[in-house]
Amino acid sequence: MAAVKACNILITGANRGLGLETVKQLTEDSCPKRHIFATCRDPDGPRSEALRELAKKHPSVITIIRLDANDPCSIKESAKEVGSLLGNNGLNLLVNNAGIVANGTIQTSSAEDMKNTFNTNVIGPLLIIKEYLPYLQTAAKASGTPGMSSNKAAVINISTLGGSMSTMPSLYKQFPVLPYCVSKAGFNMLTVLSAEELKADEILCMALHPGWVKTEMGGEKAPLEPKESVEGMLRVIGSLTEEQHGGFLDYTGKPIPW
C-alpha cells in the first residue's frame, strides 16, 4: 500500500505501464482529499482505455489531462488546465514518468532516434517542471512546515540504470539502447541541476529507478511485475527527506551511482 500522503499529485505517461499502476495504487490508498491528475498523450485513444475505466471508478479522485511530453504547447495547456483545478493548495507531487526507448548503437542510431528520445526524455520533463513550478512553490509555501518531503512539494523523475554512466557500460551488450541511455543520462543531469535550483523553495527533487519491469517498454523477459515495482517506489517516495534531495535511488531505496 502507498505510503505517500501527498494530496495533489500529477503523473505523466499515466495511461499504461508504471504510470497506470501508480495511479491505481494511489487510488487504493485511503488518503482523504487526494486528487490525481493522470496525464497522457491521447486521453481519448485506444491505448488510454484502462485509464478511462479507472477514472470512471474514481471520478472524484482522478482527472485525466492531455499532456504530450514531446509537445511544448501541450505541456503549457495542461499546466493552465491543472492550475485552474488546483485551488490555493498547489501541487504537492509531480512524477515525471513519461518516456520513450529507442534501440541502437553508434553504428545504427539515427539522428531522428536521438532527437525523439531527447525531446521526450529530457526537454519534455524540463518544460513540465518549468510550467508546473509555480504550483509546486504554492504547495511548499502552503504547507507551513520546514524541510522537504514528497507530501509537501516534490519532483520525482522516473529514471533508469541505463542513465548511469558508471553502471551502463557493463550492460551495454545486453541492452544496446544508445539513444535511450544518452537521453536518460541527460535526464539525470536535469534532476541534479533542478535539485540545485529548487532547494531555495524547499521543493524536493530526485531520480528514481523502478527496476527492470514487465511493461511494454521493459519487455517480457523483465523479472519484476509493475505492482511490485510501484509498491516499492511509493514506499521510497513516501519516506523521502532532504537527505535524498538530488539523489538517485532504486525502487528498494538503494542508492545508484551516477
Short mmCIF file of N, CA, C and O in Angstrom, two decimals, residues 19-129:
data_model
loop_
_atom_site.label_atom_id
_atom_site.label_comp_id
_atom_site.label_asym_id
_atom_site.label_seq_id
_atom_site.Cartn_x
_atom_site.Cartn_y
_atom_site.Cartn_z
N GLY A 19 3.07 4.09 -15.06
CA GLY A 19 2.23 5.26 -14.77
C GLY A 19 0.83 4.85 -14.35
O GLY A 19 0.29 5.34 -13.34
N LEU A 20 0.23 3.94 -15.11
CA LEU A 20 -1.12 3.45 -14.80
C LEU A 20 -1.14 2.72 -13.46
O LEU A 20 -2.05 2.92 -12.65
N GLU A 21 -0.14 1.89 -13.22
CA GLU A 21 -0.06 1.15 -11.95
C GLU A 21 0.09 2.10 -10.76
O GLU A 21 -0.48 1.88 -9.69
N THR A 22 0.82 3.19 -10.97
CA THR A 22 0.99 4.20 -9.90
C THR A 22 -0.35 4.85 -9.57
O THR A 22 -0.71 5.02 -8.40
N VAL A 23 -1.10 5.21 -10.62
CA VAL A 23 -2.43 5.81 -10.39
C VAL A 23 -3.32 4.82 -9.64
O VAL A 23 -4.00 5.17 -8.67
N LYS A 24 -3.30 3.55 -10.07
CA LYS A 24 -4.11 2.50 -9.42
C LYS A 24 -3.82 2.42 -7.93
O LYS A 24 -4.73 2.45 -7.10
N GLN A 25 -2.54 2.31 -7.61
CA GLN A 25 -2.16 2.13 -6.20
C GLN A 25 -2.45 3.36 -5.36
O GLN A 25 -2.81 3.26 -4.19
N LEU A 26 -2.32 4.52 -5.95
CA LEU A 26 -2.62 5.75 -5.21
C LEU A 26 -4.11 5.91 -4.95
O LEU A 26 -4.51 6.52 -3.96
N THR A 27 -4.95 5.36 -5.84
CA THR A 27 -6.39 5.44 -5.61
C THR A 27 -6.84 4.42 -4.55
O THR A 27 -7.86 4.60 -3.90
N GLU A 28 -6.05 3.36 -4.38
CA GLU A 28 -6.38 2.35 -3.36
C GLU A 28 -6.06 2.85 -1.96
O GLU A 28 -6.58 2.34 -0.97
N ASP A 29 -5.19 3.85 -1.86
CA ASP A 29 -4.83 4.41 -0.58
C ASP A 29 -6.03 5.20 -0.02
O ASP A 29 -6.80 5.78 -0.77
N SER A 30 -6.15 5.24 1.27
CA SER A 30 -7.32 5.90 1.87
C SER A 30 -7.03 7.35 2.26
O SER A 30 -7.59 7.87 3.21
N CYS A 31 -6.11 7.98 1.53
CA CYS A 31 -5.75 9.36 1.85
C CYS A 31 -6.91 10.31 1.50
O CYS A 31 -7.35 10.36 0.36
N PRO A 32 -7.43 11.04 2.48
CA PRO A 32 -8.54 11.95 2.19
C PRO A 32 -8.08 13.15 1.35
O PRO A 32 -6.91 13.51 1.37
N LYS A 33 -9.01 13.74 0.62
CA LYS A 33 -8.76 14.95 -0.19
C LYS A 33 -7.72 14.74 -1.29
O LYS A 33 -7.15 15.70 -1.80
N ARG A 34 -7.45 13.50 -1.65
CA ARG A 34 -6.45 13.24 -2.71
C ARG A 34 -7.04 13.56 -4.08
O ARG A 34 -8.18 13.24 -4.37
N HIS A 35 -6.24 14.20 -4.92
CA HIS A 35 -6.62 14.41 -6.32
C HIS A 35 -5.43 14.05 -7.21
O HIS A 35 -4.35 14.57 -7.03
N ILE A 36 -5.68 13.15 -8.15
CA ILE A 36 -4.62 12.70 -9.07
C ILE A 36 -4.91 13.23 -10.47
O ILE A 36 -5.98 12.98 -11.03
N PHE A 37 -3.96 13.97 -11.01
CA PHE A 37 -4.04 14.43 -12.40
C PHE A 37 -3.24 13.42 -13.22
O PHE A 37 -2.01 13.40 -13.17
N ALA A 38 -3.96 12.55 -13.91
CA ALA A 38 -3.34 11.48 -14.70
C ALA A 38 -3.21 11.97 -16.13
O ALA A 38 -4.21 12.13 -16.83
N THR A 39 -1.99 12.21 -16.56
CA THR A 39 -1.80 12.79 -17.89
C THR A 39 -1.28 11.76 -18.89
O THR A 39 -0.57 10.83 -18.52
N CYS A 40 -1.66 11.96 -20.14
CA CYS A 40 -1.17 11.10 -21.22
C CYS A 40 -1.32 11.83 -22.55
O CYS A 40 -2.00 12.85 -22.64
N ARG A 41 -0.70 11.28 -23.56
CA ARG A 41 -0.63 11.94 -24.87
C ARG A 41 -1.99 11.99 -25.57
O ARG A 41 -2.34 12.96 -26.20
N ASP A 42 -2.76 10.90 -25.46
CA ASP A 42 -4.03 10.79 -26.18
C ASP A 42 -5.11 10.19 -25.27
O ASP A 42 -5.38 8.99 -25.33
N PRO A 43 -5.73 11.03 -24.42
CA PRO A 43 -6.70 10.53 -23.44
C PRO A 43 -7.89 9.79 -24.05
O PRO A 43 -8.48 8.92 -23.41
N ASP A 44 -8.23 10.12 -25.30
CA ASP A 44 -9.41 9.51 -25.93
C ASP A 44 -9.07 8.30 -26.81
O ASP A 44 -9.96 7.64 -27.34
N GLY A 45 -7.79 8.00 -26.95
CA GLY A 45 -7.36 6.92 -27.84
C GLY A 45 -7.49 5.54 -27.20
O GLY A 45 -7.72 5.41 -26.00
N PRO A 46 -7.33 4.48 -28.02
CA PRO A 46 -7.48 3.11 -27.53
C PRO A 46 -6.46 2.73 -26.47
O PRO A 46 -6.73 1.90 -25.61
N ARG A 47 -5.27 3.34 -26.50
CA ARG A 47 -4.23 3.00 -25.53
C ARG A 47 -4.49 3.59 -24.14
O ARG A 47 -3.75 3.32 -23.19
N SER A 48 -5.53 4.41 -24.05
CA SER A 48 -5.87 5.02 -22.75
C SER A 48 -7.15 4.45 -22.14
O SER A 48 -7.66 4.98 -21.16
N GLU A 49 -7.65 3.37 -22.72
CA GLU A 49 -8.92 2.80 -22.27
C GLU A 49 -8.88 2.37 -20.80
O GLU A 49 -9.81 2.64 -20.03
N ALA A 50 -7.79 1.73 -20.39
CA ALA A 50 -7.68 1.26 -19.00
C ALA A 50 -7.69 2.44 -18.02
O ALA A 50 -8.30 2.35 -16.94
N LEU A 51 -7.06 3.53 -18.41
CA LEU A 51 -7.05 4.73 -17.56
C LEU A 51 -8.45 5.34 -17.47
O LEU A 51 -8.89 5.74 -16.39
N ARG A 52 -9.15 5.38 -18.61
CA ARG A 52 -10.52 5.93 -18.60
C ARG A 52 -11.43 5.10 -17.70
O ARG A 52 -12.26 5.64 -16.96
N GLU A 53 -11.29 3.77 -17.75
CA GLU A 53 -12.09 2.88 -16.90
C GLU A 53 -11.79 3.13 -15.43
O GLU A 53 -12.70 3.16 -14.59
N LEU A 54 -10.53 3.32 -15.12
CA LEU A 54 -10.12 3.58 -13.73
C LEU A 54 -10.69 4.91 -13.25
O LEU A 54 -11.18 5.03 -12.11
N ALA A 55 -10.65 5.92 -14.12
CA ALA A 55 -11.18 7.24 -13.77
C ALA A 55 -12.69 7.20 -13.54
O ALA A 55 -13.22 7.92 -12.69
N LYS A 56 -13.39 6.34 -14.28
CA LYS A 56 -14.84 6.18 -14.09
C LYS A 56 -15.16 5.63 -12.70
O LYS A 56 -16.16 5.98 -12.09
N LYS A 57 -14.28 4.74 -12.22
CA LYS A 57 -14.48 4.14 -10.88
C LYS A 57 -14.16 5.13 -9.76
O LYS A 57 -14.65 4.99 -8.65
N HIS A 58 -13.29 6.09 -10.06
CA HIS A 58 -12.86 7.06 -9.03
C HIS A 58 -12.99 8.49 -9.57
O HIS A 58 -12.00 9.22 -9.66
N PRO A 59 -14.22 8.91 -9.93
CA PRO A 59 -14.38 10.21 -10.58
C PRO A 59 -13.99 11.41 -9.72
O PRO A 59 -13.61 12.45 -10.23
N SER A 60 -14.09 11.26 -8.40
CA SER A 60 -13.75 12.38 -7.53
C SER A 60 -12.25 12.46 -7.24
O SER A 60 -11.77 13.45 -6.69
N VAL A 61 -11.53 11.41 -7.63
CA VAL A 61 -10.08 11.35 -7.33
C VAL A 61 -9.22 11.59 -8.57
O VAL A 61 -8.21 12.29 -8.51
N ILE A 62 -9.62 11.01 -9.71
CA ILE A 62 -8.78 11.05 -10.92
C ILE A 62 -9.35 12.03 -11.95
O ILE A 62 -10.52 11.96 -12.31
N THR A 63 -8.49 12.91 -12.43
CA THR A 63 -8.82 13.77 -13.58
C THR A 63 -7.79 13.46 -14.67
O THR A 63 -6.59 13.55 -14.44
N ILE A 64 -8.28 13.09 -15.85
CA ILE A 64 -7.38 12.79 -16.97
C ILE A 64 -7.10 14.08 -17.74
O ILE A 64 -8.03 14.83 -18.08
N ILE A 65 -5.84 14.35 -17.98
CA ILE A 65 -5.40 15.58 -18.65
C ILE A 65 -4.53 15.21 -19.85
O ILE A 65 -3.67 14.33 -19.74
N ARG A 66 -4.74 15.89 -20.97
CA ARG A 66 -3.87 15.66 -22.13
C ARG A 66 -2.53 16.37 -21.92
O ARG A 66 -2.49 17.57 -21.66
N LEU A 67 -1.45 15.60 -21.99
CA LEU A 67 -0.11 16.17 -21.91
C LEU A 67 0.82 15.29 -22.75
O LEU A 67 1.02 14.12 -22.43
N ASP A 68 1.35 15.85 -23.79
CA ASP A 68 2.32 15.16 -24.65
C ASP A 68 3.69 15.74 -24.33
O ASP A 68 3.96 16.92 -24.61
N ALA A 69 4.57 14.94 -23.74
CA ALA A 69 5.90 15.41 -23.32
C ALA A 69 6.75 15.86 -24.51
O ALA A 69 7.77 16.54 -24.32
N ASN A 70 6.33 15.52 -25.72
CA ASN A 70 7.07 15.89 -26.93
C ASN A 70 6.50 17.16 -27.58
O ASN A 70 6.91 17.53 -28.67
N ASP A 71 5.54 17.80 -26.90
CA ASP A 71 4.85 18.96 -27.48
C ASP A 71 4.78 20.10 -26.46
O ASP A 71 3.96 20.06 -25.54
N PRO A 72 5.65 21.11 -26.60
CA PRO A 72 5.68 22.23 -25.64
C PRO A 72 4.33 22.92 -25.45
O PRO A 72 3.98 23.31 -24.33
N CYS A 73 3.54 23.05 -26.53
CA CYS A 73 2.21 23.70 -26.42
C CYS A 73 1.27 22.88 -25.54
O CYS A 73 0.53 23.42 -24.72
N SER A 74 1.34 21.56 -25.72
CA SER A 74 0.50 20.65 -24.93
C SER A 74 0.87 20.74 -23.44
O SER A 74 0.00 20.72 -22.57
N ILE A 75 2.16 20.86 -23.14
CA ILE A 75 2.63 20.97 -21.75
C ILE A 75 2.08 22.26 -21.13
O ILE A 75 1.55 22.26 -20.01
N LYS A 76 2.19 23.35 -21.87
CA LYS A 76 1.71 24.65 -21.39
C LYS A 76 0.21 24.64 -21.15
O LYS A 76 -0.27 25.12 -20.12
N GLU A 77 -0.53 24.06 -22.09
CA GLU A 77 -2.00 23.99 -21.96
C GLU A 77 -2.41 23.13 -20.77
O GLU A 77 -3.34 23.45 -20.04
N SER A 78 -1.69 22.02 -20.56
CA SER A 78 -2.02 21.12 -19.44
C SER A 78 -1.81 21.85 -18.12
O SER A 78 -2.60 21.70 -17.18
N ALA A 79 -0.76 22.64 -18.03
CA ALA A 79 -0.47 23.38 -16.80
C ALA A 79 -1.56 24.40 -16.51
O ALA A 79 -1.97 24.59 -15.35
N LYS A 80 -2.06 25.06 -17.55
CA LYS A 80 -3.17 26.01 -17.37
C LYS A 80 -4.41 25.30 -16.84
O LYS A 80 -5.09 25.77 -15.93
N GLU A 81 -4.70 24.14 -17.45
CA GLU A 81 -5.89 23.37 -17.06
C GLU A 81 -5.78 22.87 -15.61
O GLU A 81 -6.71 23.03 -14.81
N VAL A 82 -4.64 22.30 -15.28
CA VAL A 82 -4.43 21.80 -13.91
C VAL A 82 -4.45 22.96 -12.92
O VAL A 82 -5.06 22.86 -11.84
N GLY A 83 -3.81 24.06 -13.28
CA GLY A 83 -3.78 25.23 -12.40
C GLY A 83 -5.17 25.73 -12.06
O GLY A 83 -5.44 26.13 -10.92
N SER A 84 -6.09 25.67 -13.03
CA SER A 84 -7.46 26.14 -12.79
C SER A 84 -8.23 25.22 -11.85
O SER A 84 -9.24 25.60 -11.27
N LEU A 85 -7.75 23.97 -11.70
CA LEU A 85 -8.43 22.99 -10.85
C LEU A 85 -7.78 22.84 -9.47
O LEU A 85 -8.39 22.28 -8.56
N LEU A 86 -6.57 23.33 -9.31
CA LEU A 86 -5.81 23.08 -8.08
C LEU A 86 -6.29 23.87 -6.87
O LEU A 86 -6.18 23.40 -5.74
N GLY A 87 -6.73 25.09 -7.09
CA GLY A 87 -7.09 25.92 -5.93
C GLY A 87 -5.84 26.49 -5.27
O GLY A 87 -4.77 26.60 -5.89
N ASN A 88 -5.95 26.80 -3.98
CA ASN A 88 -4.88 27.51 -3.27
C ASN A 88 -3.80 26.62 -2.68
O ASN A 88 -2.82 27.11 -2.15
N ASN A 89 -4.01 25.30 -2.75
CA ASN A 89 -3.06 24.40 -2.08
C ASN A 89 -1.88 24.00 -2.96
O ASN A 89 -0.90 23.45 -2.47
N GLY A 90 -1.97 24.25 -4.25
CA GLY A 90 -0.86 23.95 -5.15
C GLY A 90 -0.70 22.46 -5.42
O GLY A 90 -1.55 21.64 -5.06
N LEU A 91 0.40 22.13 -6.08
CA LEU A 91 0.70 20.75 -6.47
C LEU A 91 1.77 20.18 -5.55
O LEU A 91 2.87 20.73 -5.45
N ASN A 92 1.43 19.10 -4.87
CA ASN A 92 2.38 18.51 -3.91
C ASN A 92 3.41 17.60 -4.55
O ASN A 92 4.56 17.54 -4.11
N LEU A 93 2.99 16.86 -5.57
CA LEU A 93 3.88 15.83 -6.12
C LEU A 93 3.77 15.77 -7.64
O LEU A 93 2.68 15.57 -8.17
N LEU A 94 4.89 15.96 -8.31
CA LEU A 94 4.97 15.84 -9.77
C LEU A 94 5.85 14.64 -10.10
O LEU A 94 7.02 14.59 -9.71
N VAL A 95 5.28 13.65 -10.78
CA VAL A 95 6.02 12.45 -11.14
C VAL A 95 6.25 12.45 -12.66
O VAL A 95 5.32 12.25 -13.44
N ASN A 96 7.49 12.70 -13.05
CA ASN A 96 7.87 12.68 -14.47
C ASN A 96 8.14 11.24 -14.87
O ASN A 96 9.26 10.74 -14.75
N ASN A 97 7.09 10.56 -15.35
CA ASN A 97 7.19 9.15 -15.67
C ASN A 97 7.23 8.88 -17.19
O ASN A 97 7.81 7.89 -17.62
N ALA A 98 6.64 9.77 -17.98
CA ALA A 98 6.56 9.54 -19.44
C ALA A 98 7.96 9.45 -20.04
O ALA A 98 8.86 10.23 -19.69
N GLY A 99 8.15 8.50 -20.92
CA GLY A 99 9.45 8.36 -21.59
C GLY A 99 9.34 7.39 -22.76
O GLY A 99 8.39 6.61 -22.84
N ILE A 100 10.29 7.46 -23.66
CA ILE A 100 10.32 6.52 -24.78
C ILE A 100 11.70 5.87 -24.87
O ILE A 100 12.69 6.42 -24.39
N VAL A 101 11.73 4.69 -25.48
CA VAL A 101 13.00 3.97 -25.65
C VAL A 101 13.26 3.78 -27.15
O VAL A 101 12.32 3.60 -27.92
N ALA A 102 14.52 3.87 -27.53
CA ALA A 102 14.90 3.58 -28.92
C ALA A 102 16.15 2.71 -28.88
O ALA A 102 17.10 3.01 -28.16
N ASN A 103 16.12 1.62 -29.63
CA ASN A 103 17.28 0.73 -29.72
C ASN A 103 18.32 1.32 -30.67
O ASN A 103 17.98 2.13 -31.54
N GLY A 104 19.56 0.90 -30.48
CA GLY A 104 20.58 1.34 -31.43
C GLY A 104 21.95 1.44 -30.80
O GLY A 104 22.10 1.49 -29.58
N THR A 105 22.96 1.43 -31.66
CA THR A 105 24.36 1.61 -31.25
C THR A 105 24.86 2.85 -32.00
O THR A 105 24.10 3.49 -32.74
N ILE A 106 26.14 3.16 -31.84
CA ILE A 106 26.72 4.27 -32.60
C ILE A 106 26.53 4.05 -34.10
O ILE A 106 26.23 4.97 -34.85
N GLN A 107 26.68 2.80 -34.52
CA GLN A 107 26.61 2.49 -35.95
C GLN A 107 25.18 2.47 -36.49
O GLN A 107 24.97 2.68 -37.68
N THR A 108 24.21 2.19 -35.63
CA THR A 108 22.84 2.03 -36.13
C THR A 108 21.87 3.14 -35.71
O THR A 108 20.79 3.24 -36.27
N SER A 109 22.22 3.96 -34.73
CA SER A 109 21.31 5.01 -34.26
C SER A 109 21.24 6.15 -35.26
O SER A 109 22.27 6.62 -35.75
N SER A 110 20.03 6.60 -35.53
CA SER A 110 19.84 7.72 -36.47
C SER A 110 19.71 9.04 -35.70
O SER A 110 19.43 9.05 -34.50
N ALA A 111 19.91 10.12 -36.43
CA ALA A 111 19.73 11.45 -35.83
C ALA A 111 18.29 11.60 -35.32
O ALA A 111 18.04 12.21 -34.27
N GLU A 112 17.36 11.01 -36.05
CA GLU A 112 15.93 11.07 -35.67
C GLU A 112 15.68 10.37 -34.33
O GLU A 112 14.96 10.89 -33.48
N ASP A 113 16.31 9.20 -34.16
CA ASP A 113 16.19 8.47 -32.89
C ASP A 113 16.70 9.33 -31.73
O ASP A 113 16.08 9.39 -30.67
N MET A 114 17.85 9.96 -31.94
CA MET A 114 18.46 10.78 -30.89
C MET A 114 17.57 11.98 -30.56
O MET A 114 17.34 12.30 -29.39
N LYS A 115 17.05 12.62 -31.60
CA LYS A 115 16.18 13.79 -31.38
C LYS A 115 14.91 13.41 -30.64
O LYS A 115 14.48 14.10 -29.70
N ASN A 116 14.27 12.34 -31.08
CA ASN A 116 13.00 11.92 -30.48
C ASN A 116 13.15 11.56 -29.01
O ASN A 116 12.35 11.98 -28.17
N THR A 117 14.19 10.76 -28.70
CA THR A 117 14.38 10.37 -27.29
C THR A 117 14.76 11.58 -26.44
O THR A 117 14.27 11.72 -25.32
N PHE A 118 15.57 12.47 -26.97
CA PHE A 118 15.97 13.66 -26.21
C PHE A 118 14.78 14.59 -25.98
O PHE A 118 14.60 15.12 -24.89
N ASN A 119 13.96 14.76 -27.03
CA ASN A 119 12.78 15.63 -26.89
C ASN A 119 11.84 15.13 -25.80
O ASN A 119 11.36 15.91 -24.98
N THR A 120 11.55 13.83 -25.81
CA THR A 120 10.58 13.27 -24.86
C THR A 120 11.17 13.06 -23.48
O THR A 120 10.52 13.31 -22.47
N ASN A 121 12.43 12.58 -23.42
CA ASN A 121 13.01 12.17 -22.15
C ASN A 121 13.76 13.27 -21.40
O ASN A 121 14.05 13.12 -20.22
N VAL A 122 14.09 14.37 -22.10
CA VAL A 122 14.85 15.44 -21.44
C VAL A 122 14.13 16.80 -21.56
O VAL A 122 13.81 17.43 -20.55
N ILE A 123 13.87 17.22 -22.80
CA ILE A 123 13.25 18.54 -22.98
C ILE A 123 11.84 18.54 -22.41
O ILE A 123 11.43 19.51 -21.74
N GLY A 124 11.09 17.45 -22.62
CA GLY A 124 9.73 17.35 -22.07
C GLY A 124 9.71 17.54 -20.56
O GLY A 124 9.04 18.45 -20.05
N PRO A 125 10.46 16.73 -19.79
CA PRO A 125 10.48 16.91 -18.34
C PRO A 125 10.96 18.29 -17.89
O PRO A 125 10.46 18.85 -16.91
N LEU A 126 11.94 18.85 -18.63
CA LEU A 126 12.40 20.21 -18.30
C LEU A 126 11.25 21.21 -18.38
O LEU A 126 11.02 22.00 -17.46
N LEU A 127 10.50 21.16 -19.49
CA LEU A 127 9.39 22.10 -19.67
C LEU A 127 8.25 21.82 -18.69
O LEU A 127 7.57 22.74 -18.23
N ILE A 128 8.05 20.55 -18.36
CA ILE A 128 7.00 20.19 -17.39
C ILE A 128 7.34 20.77 -16.02
O ILE A 128 6.49 21.39 -15.36
N ILE A 129 8.59 20.60 -15.58
CA ILE A 129 9.00 21.18 -14.29
C ILE A 129 8.83 22.70 -14.33
O ILE A 129 8.30 23.30 -13.39
#
